[in-house]
mmCIF file of C-alpha atoms in Angstrom:
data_model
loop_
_atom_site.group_PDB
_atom_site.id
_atom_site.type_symbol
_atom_site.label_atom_id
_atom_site.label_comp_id
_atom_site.label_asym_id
_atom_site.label_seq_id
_atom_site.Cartn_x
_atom_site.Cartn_y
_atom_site.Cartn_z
ATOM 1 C CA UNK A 735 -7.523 0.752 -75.100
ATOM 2 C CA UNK A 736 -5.070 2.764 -73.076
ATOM 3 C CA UNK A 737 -2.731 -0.352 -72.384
ATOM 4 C CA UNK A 738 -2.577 -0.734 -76.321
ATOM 5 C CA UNK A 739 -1.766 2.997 -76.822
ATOM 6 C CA UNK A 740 0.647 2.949 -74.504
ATOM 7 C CA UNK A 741 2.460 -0.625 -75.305
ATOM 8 C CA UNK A 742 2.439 0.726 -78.959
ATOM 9 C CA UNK A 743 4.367 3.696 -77.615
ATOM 10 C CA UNK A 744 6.410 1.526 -75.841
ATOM 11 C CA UNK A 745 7.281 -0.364 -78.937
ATOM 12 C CA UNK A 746 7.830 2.742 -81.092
ATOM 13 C CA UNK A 747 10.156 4.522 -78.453
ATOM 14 C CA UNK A 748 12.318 1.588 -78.220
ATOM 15 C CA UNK A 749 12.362 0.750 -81.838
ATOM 16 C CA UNK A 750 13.579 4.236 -82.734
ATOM 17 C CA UNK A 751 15.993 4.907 -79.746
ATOM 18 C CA UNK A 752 17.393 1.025 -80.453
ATOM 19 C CA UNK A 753 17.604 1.659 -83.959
ATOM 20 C CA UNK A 754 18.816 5.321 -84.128
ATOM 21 C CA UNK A 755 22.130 3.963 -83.053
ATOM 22 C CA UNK A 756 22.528 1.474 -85.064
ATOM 23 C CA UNK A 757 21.004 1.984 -88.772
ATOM 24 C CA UNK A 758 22.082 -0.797 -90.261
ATOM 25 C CA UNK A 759 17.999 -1.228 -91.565
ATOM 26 C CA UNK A 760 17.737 -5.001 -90.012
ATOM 27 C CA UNK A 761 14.865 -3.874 -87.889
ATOM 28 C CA UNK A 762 11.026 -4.105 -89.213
ATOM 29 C CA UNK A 763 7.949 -2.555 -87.993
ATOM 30 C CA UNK A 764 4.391 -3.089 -89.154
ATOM 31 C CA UNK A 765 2.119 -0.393 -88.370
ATOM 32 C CA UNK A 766 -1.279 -0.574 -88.861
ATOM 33 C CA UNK A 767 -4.559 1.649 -88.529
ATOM 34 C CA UNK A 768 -7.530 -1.334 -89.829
ATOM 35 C CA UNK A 769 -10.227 1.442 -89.403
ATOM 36 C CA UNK A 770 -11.960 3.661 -91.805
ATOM 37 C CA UNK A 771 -14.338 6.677 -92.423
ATOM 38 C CA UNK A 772 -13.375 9.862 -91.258
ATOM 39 C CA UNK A 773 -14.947 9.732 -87.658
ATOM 40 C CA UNK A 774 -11.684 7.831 -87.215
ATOM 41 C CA UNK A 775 -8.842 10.443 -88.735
ATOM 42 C CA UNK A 776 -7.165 9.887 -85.709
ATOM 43 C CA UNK A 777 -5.958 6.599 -86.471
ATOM 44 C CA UNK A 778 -4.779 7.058 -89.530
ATOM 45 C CA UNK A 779 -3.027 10.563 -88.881
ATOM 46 C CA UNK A 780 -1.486 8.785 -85.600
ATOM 47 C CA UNK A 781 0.092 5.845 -88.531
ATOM 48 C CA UNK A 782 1.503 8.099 -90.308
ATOM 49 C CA UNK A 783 3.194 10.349 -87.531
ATOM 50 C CA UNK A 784 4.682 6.717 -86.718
ATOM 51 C CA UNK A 785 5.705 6.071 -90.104
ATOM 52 C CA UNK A 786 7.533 9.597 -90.391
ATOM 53 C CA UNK A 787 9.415 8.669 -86.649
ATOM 54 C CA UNK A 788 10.631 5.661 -87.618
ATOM 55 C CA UNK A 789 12.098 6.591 -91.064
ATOM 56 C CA UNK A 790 13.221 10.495 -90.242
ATOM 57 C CA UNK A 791 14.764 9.328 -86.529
ATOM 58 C CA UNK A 792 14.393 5.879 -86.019
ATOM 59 C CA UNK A 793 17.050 5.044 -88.743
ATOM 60 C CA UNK A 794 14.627 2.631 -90.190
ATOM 61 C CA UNK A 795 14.508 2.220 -94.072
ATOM 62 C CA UNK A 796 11.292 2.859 -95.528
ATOM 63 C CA UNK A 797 11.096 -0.815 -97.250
ATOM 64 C CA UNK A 798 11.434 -2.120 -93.807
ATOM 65 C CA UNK A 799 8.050 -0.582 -92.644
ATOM 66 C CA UNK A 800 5.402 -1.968 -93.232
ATOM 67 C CA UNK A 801 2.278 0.441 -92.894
ATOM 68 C CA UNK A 802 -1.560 -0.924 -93.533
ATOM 69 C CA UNK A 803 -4.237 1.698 -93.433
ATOM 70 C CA UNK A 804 -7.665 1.777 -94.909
ATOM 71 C CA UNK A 805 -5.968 5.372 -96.783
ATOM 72 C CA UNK A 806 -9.859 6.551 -97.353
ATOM 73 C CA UNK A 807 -9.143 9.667 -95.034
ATOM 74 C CA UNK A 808 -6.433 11.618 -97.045
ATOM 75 C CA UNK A 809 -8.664 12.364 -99.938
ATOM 76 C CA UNK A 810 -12.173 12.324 -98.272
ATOM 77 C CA UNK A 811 -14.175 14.923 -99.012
ATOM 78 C CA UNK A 812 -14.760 16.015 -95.518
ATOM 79 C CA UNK A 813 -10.938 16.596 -95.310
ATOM 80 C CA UNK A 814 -10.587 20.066 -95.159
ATOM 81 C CA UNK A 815 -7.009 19.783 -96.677
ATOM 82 C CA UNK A 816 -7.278 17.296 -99.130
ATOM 83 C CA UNK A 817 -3.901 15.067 -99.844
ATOM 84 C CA UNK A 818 -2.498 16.121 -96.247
ATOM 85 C CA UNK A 819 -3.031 14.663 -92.857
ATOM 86 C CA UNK A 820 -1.926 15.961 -89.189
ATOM 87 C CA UNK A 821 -1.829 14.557 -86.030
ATOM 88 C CA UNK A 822 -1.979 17.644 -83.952
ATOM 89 C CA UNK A 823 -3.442 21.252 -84.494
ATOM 90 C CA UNK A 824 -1.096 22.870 -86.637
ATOM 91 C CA UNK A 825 1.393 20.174 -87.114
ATOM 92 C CA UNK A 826 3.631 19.158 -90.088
ATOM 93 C CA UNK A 827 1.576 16.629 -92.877
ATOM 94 C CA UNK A 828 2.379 13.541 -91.850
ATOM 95 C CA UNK A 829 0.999 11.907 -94.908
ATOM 96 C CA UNK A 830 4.103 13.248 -96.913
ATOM 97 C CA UNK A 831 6.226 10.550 -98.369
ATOM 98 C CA UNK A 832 4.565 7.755 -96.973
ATOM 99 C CA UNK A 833 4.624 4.599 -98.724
ATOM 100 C CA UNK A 834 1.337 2.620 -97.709
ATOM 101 C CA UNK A 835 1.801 -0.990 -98.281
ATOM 102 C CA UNK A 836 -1.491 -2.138 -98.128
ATOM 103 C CA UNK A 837 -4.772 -0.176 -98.230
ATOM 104 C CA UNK A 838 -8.360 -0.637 -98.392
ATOM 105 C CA UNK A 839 -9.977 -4.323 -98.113
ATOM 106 C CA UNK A 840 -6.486 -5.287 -98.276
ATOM 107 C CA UNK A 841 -6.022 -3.733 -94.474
#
């Protein structure tokens, strides 16, 4: 699990720091969060951070990423801030502006 975490952040960093200089929108990423229920908020939340680093400071147009997540967790009920998600304790929504690609069974 770690390994993945951390290879992901691999690929992230150097996506955004590779693309930042460039932004000429011929990179792609696909990010992906294939769980659901709210037990796993985490994964989700953590998509859409990555979503919001590649397309604020990654240079990365939003049609070029591609972001699959079950999207149950932004309107749960047990959400205590329905429509909005965070990745850290008082943090900025990261579910603003995202464009989800593909959601549900789809994912």
């Amino acid at each position: 699990m770690m390994k993945s975490i951390l290879s992901t952040a691999f690929f992230l960093s150097s996506c955004v720091f590779g693309a930042a200089s460039s932004k000429n929108g011929s990179n792609w990423a696909v990010l992906i969060a294939g769980s659901n229920g709210y037990y796993n908020y985490r994964h989700q939340a953590d998509v859409s951070h990555s979503y919001q680093i590649l397309t604020k400071m990654g240079g990365f147009p939003s049609e070029n990423v591609i972001v699959m997540i079950y999207n149950d967790i932004v309107n749960n009920s047990q959400n205590p801030i329905p429509g909005k998600l965070f990745n850290e304790p008082g943090g900025i929504d990261v579910y603003d502006d995202i464009i989800v690609s593909y959601s549900g069974d789809k994912v």
